[in-house]
Amino acid sequence: MKLSLLMALIATLISALILFSLRAFPFVLFSKRKPPKIISFIEKYIPPMVMAVLVIYCFKDVNFMGSPFGIPEVAALAFTVVVYLIKSNPMISIFGGTILFMILSRVM
């Protein structure tokens, strides 16, 4: 089955409208009133919980008993935390930690 250019454009337009509507929905819904307490709870506590799960996931396969003893992972995590505390810029800290990890994992 061959799709025509018009069908592809219509599908793209419909997808874009659905995506825009989903993104705009919370702003439209809560523009005139205060969000419920559960939304405030999620906004406050979910991002740190997600980060904790990601850290645990990243360390789940690290072999601390064999060479290189998890040094690249621990060093990259420490670097990421310190740079974030100093600069308060997540992008710099994440990219810096990733670059450090890639260098250390290749060198060690």
mmCIF file of N, CA and C in Angstrom:
data_model
loop_
_atom_site.group_PDB
_atom_site.id
_atom_site.type_symbol
_atom_site.label_atom_id
_atom_site.label_comp_id
_atom_site.label_asym_id
_atom_site.label_seq_id
_atom_site.Cartn_x
_atom_site.Cartn_y
_atom_site.Cartn_z
ATOM 1 N N MET A 1 0.850 -1.181 0.000
ATOM 2 C CA MET A 1 0.000 0.000 0.000
ATOM 3 C C MET A 1 0.891 1.237 0.000
ATOM 4 N N LYS A 2 0.709 2.074 -0.971
ATOM 5 C CA LYS A 2 1.536 3.257 -1.127
ATOM 6 C C LYS A 2 0.781 4.488 -0.610
ATOM 7 N N LEU A 3 1.412 5.192 0.315
ATOM 8 C CA LEU A 3 0.799 6.398 0.858
ATOM 9 C C LEU A 3 1.115 7.578 -0.040
ATOM 10 N N SER A 4 0.137 8.387 -0.241
ATOM 11 C CA SER A 4 0.380 9.587 -1.026
ATOM 12 C C SER A 4 0.914 10.692 -0.120
ATOM 13 N N LEU A 5 1.442 11.698 -0.731
ATOM 14 C CA LEU A 5 1.983 12.840 0.016
ATOM 15 C C LEU A 5 0.875 13.536 0.805
ATOM 16 N N LEU A 6 -0.308 13.630 0.228
ATOM 17 C CA LEU A 6 -1.429 14.270 0.919
ATOM 18 C C LEU A 6 -1.815 13.505 2.181
ATOM 19 N N MET A 7 -1.849 12.188 2.102
ATOM 20 C CA MET A 7 -2.185 11.387 3.279
ATOM 21 C C MET A 7 -1.124 11.542 4.364
ATOM 22 N N ALA A 8 0.134 11.602 3.987
ATOM 23 C CA ALA A 8 1.208 11.788 4.958
ATOM 24 C C ALA A 8 1.102 13.155 5.626
ATOM 25 N N LEU A 9 0.776 14.176 4.854
ATOM 26 C CA LEU A 9 0.626 15.521 5.419
ATOM 27 C C LEU A 9 -0.570 15.588 6.364
ATOM 28 N N ILE A 10 -1.669 14.951 6.002
ATOM 29 C CA ILE A 10 -2.856 14.930 6.871
ATOM 30 C C ILE A 10 -2.544 14.204 8.180
ATOM 31 N N ALA A 11 -1.859 13.068 8.090
ATOM 32 C CA ALA A 11 -1.491 12.327 9.300
ATOM 33 C C ALA A 11 -0.562 13.155 10.179
ATOM 34 N N THR A 12 0.380 13.865 9.580
ATOM 35 C CA THR A 12 1.297 14.720 10.340
ATOM 36 C C THR A 12 0.540 15.865 11.010
ATOM 37 N N LEU A 13 -0.387 16.471 10.296
ATOM 38 C CA LEU A 13 -1.177 17.571 10.853
ATOM 39 C C LEU A 13 -2.044 17.098 12.021
ATOM 40 N N ILE A 14 -2.683 15.952 11.859
ATOM 41 C CA ILE A 14 -3.507 15.405 12.943
ATOM 42 C C ILE A 14 -2.649 15.083 14.161
ATOM 43 N N SER A 15 -1.487 14.483 13.951
ATOM 44 C CA SER A 15 -0.576 14.175 15.064
ATOM 45 C C SER A 15 -0.119 15.443 15.767
ATOM 46 N N ALA A 16 0.195 16.468 14.989
ATOM 47 C CA ALA A 16 0.640 17.733 15.572
ATOM 48 C C ALA A 16 -0.473 18.381 16.395
ATOM 49 N N LEU A 17 -1.695 18.337 15.900
ATOM 50 C CA LEU A 17 -2.826 18.911 16.646
ATOM 51 C C LEU A 17 -3.089 18.161 17.947
ATOM 52 N N ILE A 18 -3.015 16.847 17.893
ATOM 53 C CA ILE A 18 -3.206 16.055 19.115
ATOM 54 C C ILE A 18 -2.102 16.358 20.122
ATOM 55 N N LEU A 19 -0.853 16.399 19.669
ATOM 56 C CA LEU A 19 0.270 16.693 20.563
ATOM 57 C C LEU A 19 0.131 18.085 21.172
ATOM 58 N N PHE A 20 -0.211 19.075 20.355
ATOM 59 C CA PHE A 20 -0.388 20.436 20.856
ATOM 60 C C PHE A 20 -1.515 20.491 21.886
ATOM 61 N N SER A 21 -2.617 19.805 21.608
ATOM 62 C CA SER A 21 -3.749 19.794 22.536
ATOM 63 C C SER A 21 -3.370 19.164 23.873
ATOM 64 N N LEU A 22 -2.633 18.062 23.812
ATOM 65 C CA LEU A 22 -2.212 17.407 25.054
ATOM 66 C C LEU A 22 -1.258 18.285 25.854
ATOM 67 N N ARG A 23 -0.388 19.000 25.173
ATOM 68 C CA ARG A 23 0.547 19.894 25.871
ATOM 69 C C ARG A 23 -0.157 21.112 26.442
ATOM 70 N N ALA A 24 -1.157 21.629 25.758
ATOM 71 C CA ALA A 24 -1.853 22.840 26.205
ATOM 72 C C ALA A 24 -2.908 22.557 27.270
ATOM 73 N N PHE A 25 -3.392 21.319 27.346
ATOM 74 C CA PHE A 25 -4.486 20.970 28.255
ATOM 75 C C PHE A 25 -4.250 21.396 29.708
ATOM 76 N N PRO A 26 -3.109 21.081 30.326
ATOM 77 C CA PRO A 26 -2.935 21.493 31.730
ATOM 78 C C PRO A 26 -2.950 23.006 31.923
ATOM 79 N N PHE A 27 -2.393 23.741 30.956
ATOM 80 C CA PHE A 27 -2.365 25.197 31.086
ATOM 81 C C PHE A 27 -3.769 25.787 30.969
ATOM 82 N N VAL A 28 -4.548 25.231 30.084
ATOM 83 C CA VAL A 28 -5.932 25.703 29.935
ATOM 84 C C VAL A 28 -6.747 25.313 31.158
ATOM 85 N N LEU A 29 -6.564 24.104 31.645
ATOM 86 C CA LEU A 29 -7.342 23.610 32.774
ATOM 87 C C LEU A 29 -7.051 24.383 34.058
ATOM 88 N N PHE A 30 -5.771 24.691 34.309
ATOM 89 C CA PHE A 30 -5.398 25.320 35.577
ATOM 90 C C PHE A 30 -5.061 26.805 35.445
ATOM 91 N N SER A 31 -5.482 27.447 34.375
ATOM 92 C CA SER A 31 -5.168 28.868 34.215
ATOM 93 C C SER A 31 -6.003 29.752 35.134
ATOM 94 N N LYS A 32 -7.198 29.304 35.476
ATOM 95 C CA LYS A 32 -8.091 30.137 36.293
ATOM 96 C C LYS A 32 -8.186 29.691 37.744
ATOM 97 N N ARG A 33 -7.699 28.501 38.053
ATOM 98 C CA ARG A 33 -7.813 28.009 39.430
ATOM 99 C C ARG A 33 -6.525 27.329 39.855
ATOM 100 N N LYS A 34 -6.407 27.142 41.154
ATOM 101 C CA LYS A 34 -5.216 26.507 41.706
ATOM 102 C C LYS A 34 -5.296 24.988 41.473
ATOM 103 N N PRO A 35 -4.163 24.372 41.097
ATOM 104 C CA PRO A 35 -4.199 22.923 40.865
ATOM 105 C C PRO A 35 -4.470 22.153 42.152
ATOM 106 N N PRO A 36 -5.014 20.939 42.039
ATOM 107 C CA PRO A 36 -5.264 20.123 43.237
ATOM 108 C C PRO A 36 -3.967 19.785 43.964
ATOM 109 N N LYS A 37 -4.093 19.393 45.220
ATOM 110 C CA LYS A 37 -2.920 19.092 46.041
ATOM 111 C C LYS A 37 -2.101 17.940 45.469
ATOM 112 N N ILE A 38 -2.749 16.975 44.839
ATOM 113 C CA ILE A 38 -2.014 15.842 44.277
ATOM 114 C C ILE A 38 -1.083 16.310 43.159
ATOM 115 N N ILE A 39 -1.509 17.285 42.375
ATOM 116 C CA ILE A 39 -0.658 17.830 41.308
ATOM 117 C C ILE A 39 0.542 18.551 41.915
ATOM 118 N N SER A 40 0.314 19.301 42.992
ATOM 119 C CA SER A 40 1.419 19.983 43.669
ATOM 120 C C SER A 40 2.400 18.975 44.262
ATOM 121 N N PHE A 41 1.881 17.879 44.800
ATOM 122 C CA PHE A 41 2.735 16.825 45.343
ATOM 123 C C PHE A 41 3.587 16.208 44.238
ATOM 124 N N ILE A 42 2.955 15.875 43.133
ATOM 125 C CA ILE A 42 3.678 15.274 42.007
ATOM 126 C C ILE A 42 4.750 16.229 41.494
ATOM 127 N N GLU A 43 4.395 17.497 41.363
ATOM 128 C CA GLU A 43 5.335 18.493 40.867
ATOM 129 C C GLU A 43 6.558 18.616 41.776
ATOM 130 N N LYS A 44 6.346 18.471 43.075
ATOM 131 C CA LYS A 44 7.428 18.659 44.036
ATOM 132 C C LYS A 44 8.284 17.411 44.222
ATOM 133 N N TYR A 45 7.679 16.223 44.295
ATOM 134 C CA TYR A 45 8.407 15.027 44.714
ATOM 135 C C TYR A 45 8.745 14.024 43.610
ATOM 136 N N ILE A 46 8.053 14.046 42.503
ATOM 137 C CA ILE A 46 8.325 13.056 41.460
ATOM 138 C C ILE A 46 9.691 13.253 40.795
ATOM 139 N N PRO A 47 10.122 14.463 40.433
ATOM 140 C CA PRO A 47 11.439 14.578 39.789
ATOM 141 C C PRO A 47 12.597 14.009 40.613
ATOM 142 N N PRO A 48 12.696 14.276 41.940
ATOM 143 C CA PRO A 48 13.786 13.638 42.689
ATOM 144 C C PRO A 48 13.654 12.116 42.758
ATOM 145 N N MET A 49 12.419 11.623 42.816
ATOM 146 C CA MET A 49 12.236 10.173 42.862
ATOM 147 C C MET A 49 12.647 9.534 41.534
ATOM 148 N N VAL A 50 12.339 10.184 40.437
ATOM 149 C CA VAL A 50 12.749 9.675 39.123
ATOM 150 C C VAL A 50 14.272 9.663 39.016
ATOM 151 N N MET A 51 14.917 10.721 39.496
ATOM 152 C CA MET A 51 16.381 10.776 39.457
ATOM 153 C C MET A 51 16.986 9.667 40.316
ATOM 154 N N ALA A 52 16.411 9.391 41.478
ATOM 155 C CA ALA A 52 16.915 8.314 42.332
ATOM 156 C C ALA A 52 16.790 6.966 41.628
ATOM 157 N N VAL A 53 15.669 6.732 40.977
ATOM 158 C CA VAL A 53 15.486 5.476 40.243
ATOM 159 C C VAL A 53 16.499 5.370 39.102
ATOM 160 N N LEU A 54 16.757 6.462 38.405
ATOM 161 C CA LEU A 54 17.737 6.442 37.312
ATOM 162 C C LEU A 54 19.143 6.149 37.823
ATOM 163 N N VAL A 55 19.506 6.710 38.967
ATOM 164 C CA VAL A 55 20.832 6.437 39.543
ATOM 165 C C VAL A 55 20.946 4.963 39.913
ATOM 166 N N ILE A 56 19.915 4.443 40.541
ATOM 167 C CA ILE A 56 19.930 3.012 40.904
ATOM 168 C C ILE A 56 20.016 2.151 39.653
ATOM 169 N N TYR A 57 19.271 2.505 38.627
ATOM 170 C CA TYR A 57 19.301 1.749 37.374
ATOM 171 C C TYR A 57 20.691 1.800 36.739
ATOM 172 N N CYS A 58 21.335 2.950 36.798
ATOM 173 C CA CYS A 58 22.674 3.088 36.203
ATOM 174 C C CYS A 58 23.717 2.261 36.945
ATOM 175 N N PHE A 59 23.529 2.048 38.230
ATOM 176 C CA PHE A 59 24.515 1.312 39.020
ATOM 177 C C PHE A 59 24.179 -0.175 39.178
ATOM 178 N N LYS A 60 23.084 -0.646 38.606
ATOM 179 C CA LYS A 60 22.659 -2.022 38.842
ATOM 180 C C LYS A 60 23.613 -3.069 38.273
ATOM 181 N N ASP A 61 24.316 -2.784 37.207
ATOM 182 C CA ASP A 61 25.209 -3.762 36.585
ATOM 183 C C ASP A 61 26.690 -3.472 36.821
ATOM 184 N N VAL A 62 26.989 -2.532 37.705
ATOM 185 C CA VAL A 62 28.379 -2.179 37.961
ATOM 186 C C VAL A 62 29.016 -3.257 38.832
ATOM 187 N N ASN A 63 30.181 -3.729 38.424
ATOM 188 C CA ASN A 63 30.929 -4.736 39.180
ATOM 189 C C ASN A 63 31.952 -4.017 40.056
ATOM 190 N N PHE A 64 31.630 -3.886 41.346
ATOM 191 C CA PHE A 64 32.537 -3.202 42.268
ATOM 192 C C PHE A 64 33.664 -4.113 42.742
ATOM 193 N N MET A 65 33.583 -5.401 42.445
ATOM 194 C CA MET A 65 34.595 -6.362 42.885
ATOM 195 C C MET A 65 35.682 -6.614 41.831
ATOM 196 N N GLY A 66 35.413 -6.217 40.608
ATOM 197 C CA GLY A 66 36.397 -6.438 39.545
ATOM 198 C C GLY A 66 36.837 -5.121 38.937
ATOM 199 N N SER A 67 37.957 -5.175 38.244
ATOM 200 C CA SER A 67 38.510 -3.978 37.615
ATOM 201 C C SER A 67 37.507 -3.394 36.633
ATOM 202 N N PRO A 68 37.278 -2.141 36.587
ATOM 203 C CA PRO A 68 37.875 -1.005 37.286
ATOM 204 C C PRO A 68 37.160 -0.618 38.578
ATOM 205 N N PHE A 69 36.445 -1.538 39.188
ATOM 206 C CA PHE A 69 35.845 -1.374 40.520
ATOM 207 C C PHE A 69 34.797 -0.266 40.587
ATOM 208 N N GLY A 70 34.165 0.063 39.480
ATOM 209 C CA GLY A 70 33.120 1.082 39.457
ATOM 210 C C GLY A 70 33.626 2.499 39.548
ATOM 211 N N ILE A 71 34.936 2.668 39.364
ATOM 212 C CA ILE A 71 35.519 4.017 39.471
ATOM 213 C C ILE A 71 34.942 4.979 38.433
ATOM 214 N N PRO A 72 34.811 4.594 37.152
ATOM 215 C CA PRO A 72 34.234 5.551 36.195
ATOM 216 C C PRO A 72 32.814 5.980 36.569
ATOM 217 N N GLU A 73 32.005 5.048 37.025
ATOM 218 C CA GLU A 73 30.624 5.367 37.366
ATOM 219 C C GLU A 73 30.537 6.282 38.585
ATOM 220 N N VAL A 74 31.289 5.937 39.628
ATOM 221 C CA VAL A 74 31.255 6.733 40.856
ATOM 222 C C VAL A 74 31.859 8.120 40.616
ATOM 223 N N ALA A 75 32.949 8.184 39.866
ATOM 224 C CA ALA A 75 33.577 9.476 39.565
ATOM 225 C C ALA A 75 32.642 10.356 38.741
ATOM 226 N N ALA A 76 31.972 9.765 37.753
ATOM 227 C CA ALA A 76 31.042 10.536 36.929
ATOM 228 C C ALA A 76 29.857 11.024 37.753
ATOM 229 N N LEU A 77 29.343 10.188 38.637
ATOM 230 C CA LEU A 77 28.238 10.610 39.505
ATOM 231 C C LEU A 77 28.681 11.743 40.424
ATOM 232 N N ALA A 78 29.840 11.602 41.056
ATOM 233 C CA ALA A 78 30.351 12.645 41.952
ATOM 234 C C ALA A 78 30.567 13.952 41.185
ATOM 235 N N PHE A 79 31.152 13.844 39.989
ATOM 236 C CA PHE A 79 31.379 15.026 39.154
ATOM 237 C C PHE A 79 30.056 15.714 38.816
ATOM 238 N N THR A 80 29.065 14.926 38.429
ATOM 239 C CA THR A 80 27.763 15.477 38.062
ATOM 240 C C THR A 80 27.131 16.212 39.237
ATOM 241 N N VAL A 81 27.189 15.619 40.411
ATOM 242 C CA VAL A 81 26.591 16.243 41.598
ATOM 243 C C VAL A 81 27.328 17.534 41.958
ATOM 244 N N VAL A 82 28.657 17.493 41.981
ATOM 245 C CA VAL A 82 29.439 18.678 42.362
ATOM 246 C C VAL A 82 29.229 19.815 41.370
ATOM 247 N N VAL A 83 29.283 19.505 40.074
ATOM 248 C CA VAL A 83 29.093 20.557 39.067
ATOM 249 C C VAL A 83 27.683 21.134 39.158
ATOM 250 N N TYR A 84 26.694 20.285 39.411
ATOM 251 C CA TYR A 84 25.331 20.803 39.548
ATOM 252 C C TYR A 84 25.224 21.716 40.771
ATOM 253 N N LEU A 85 25.834 21.324 41.883
ATOM 254 C CA LEU A 85 25.765 22.160 43.091
ATOM 255 C C LEU A 85 26.479 23.490 42.890
ATOM 256 N N ILE A 86 27.545 23.488 42.106
ATOM 257 C CA ILE A 86 28.293 24.728 41.863
ATOM 258 C C ILE A 86 27.592 25.606 40.830
ATOM 259 N N LYS A 87 27.223 25.019 39.700
ATOM 260 C CA LYS A 87 26.679 25.791 38.572
ATOM 261 C C LYS A 87 25.152 25.869 38.540
ATOM 262 N N SER A 88 24.467 24.941 39.178
ATOM 263 C CA SER A 88 22.997 24.854 39.154
ATOM 264 C C SER A 88 22.452 24.789 37.727
ATOM 265 N N ASN A 89 23.202 24.100 36.878
ATOM 266 C CA ASN A 89 22.792 23.934 35.488
ATOM 267 C C ASN A 89 22.775 22.446 35.162
ATOM 268 N N PRO A 90 21.592 21.859 35.028
ATOM 269 C CA PRO A 90 21.528 20.419 34.796
ATOM 270 C C PRO A 90 22.209 19.980 33.503
ATOM 271 N N MET A 91 22.116 20.777 32.461
ATOM 272 C CA MET A 91 22.705 20.371 31.179
ATOM 273 C C MET A 91 24.230 20.269 31.274
ATOM 274 N N ILE A 92 24.854 21.250 31.896
ATOM 275 C CA ILE A 92 26.315 21.215 32.030
ATOM 276 C C ILE A 92 26.731 20.025 32.877
ATOM 277 N N SER A 93 26.045 19.798 33.980
ATOM 278 C CA SER A 93 26.440 18.704 34.864
ATOM 279 C C SER A 93 26.207 17.342 34.216
ATOM 280 N N ILE A 94 25.095 17.158 33.525
ATOM 281 C CA ILE A 94 24.806 15.868 32.894
ATOM 282 C C ILE A 94 25.774 15.600 31.754
ATOM 283 N N PHE A 95 25.974 16.578 30.881
ATOM 284 C CA PHE A 95 26.912 16.372 29.771
ATOM 285 C C PHE A 95 28.333 16.190 30.280
ATOM 286 N N GLY A 96 28.733 16.979 31.291
ATOM 287 C CA GLY A 96 30.072 16.832 31.854
ATOM 288 C C GLY A 96 30.285 15.469 32.476
ATOM 289 N N GLY A 97 29.307 14.998 33.246
ATOM 290 C CA GLY A 97 29.399 13.671 33.847
ATOM 291 C C GLY A 97 29.443 12.570 32.806
ATOM 292 N N THR A 98 28.658 12.718 31.750
ATOM 293 C CA THR A 98 28.657 11.727 30.673
ATOM 294 C C THR A 98 30.001 11.689 29.958
ATOM 295 N N ILE A 99 30.544 12.857 29.655
ATOM 296 C CA ILE A 99 31.847 12.921 28.984
ATOM 297 C C ILE A 99 32.927 12.317 29.870
ATOM 298 N N LEU A 100 32.923 12.655 31.165
ATOM 299 C CA LEU A 100 33.900 12.090 32.081
ATOM 300 C C LEU A 100 33.775 10.578 32.153
ATOM 301 N N PHE A 101 32.548 10.062 32.237
ATOM 302 C CA PHE A 101 32.339 8.630 32.271
ATOM 303 C C PHE A 101 32.868 7.960 31.013
ATOM 304 N N MET A 102 32.570 8.527 29.862
ATOM 305 C CA MET A 102 33.032 7.917 28.604
ATOM 306 C C MET A 102 34.562 7.913 28.528
ATOM 307 N N ILE A 103 35.204 8.969 28.965
ATOM 308 C CA ILE A 103 36.670 9.010 28.949
ATOM 309 C C ILE A 103 37.235 7.970 29.921
ATOM 310 N N LEU A 104 36.726 7.966 31.159
ATOM 311 C CA LEU A 104 37.247 7.039 32.156
ATOM 312 C C LEU A 104 36.982 5.578 31.778
ATOM 313 N N SER A 105 35.819 5.295 31.195
ATOM 314 C CA SER A 105 35.511 3.915 30.837
ATOM 315 C C SER A 105 36.377 3.413 29.695
ATOM 316 N N ARG A 106 36.872 4.298 28.864
ATOM 317 C CA ARG A 106 37.760 3.894 27.770
ATOM 318 C C ARG A 106 39.211 3.807 28.221
ATOM 319 N N VAL A 107 39.593 4.652 29.164
ATOM 320 C CA VAL A 107 40.978 4.692 29.622
ATOM 321 C C VAL A 107 41.260 3.566 30.618
ATOM 322 N N MET A 108 40.300 3.261 31.470
ATOM 323 C CA MET A 108 40.534 2.280 32.535
ATOM 324 C C MET A 108 40.286 0.872 32.063
#
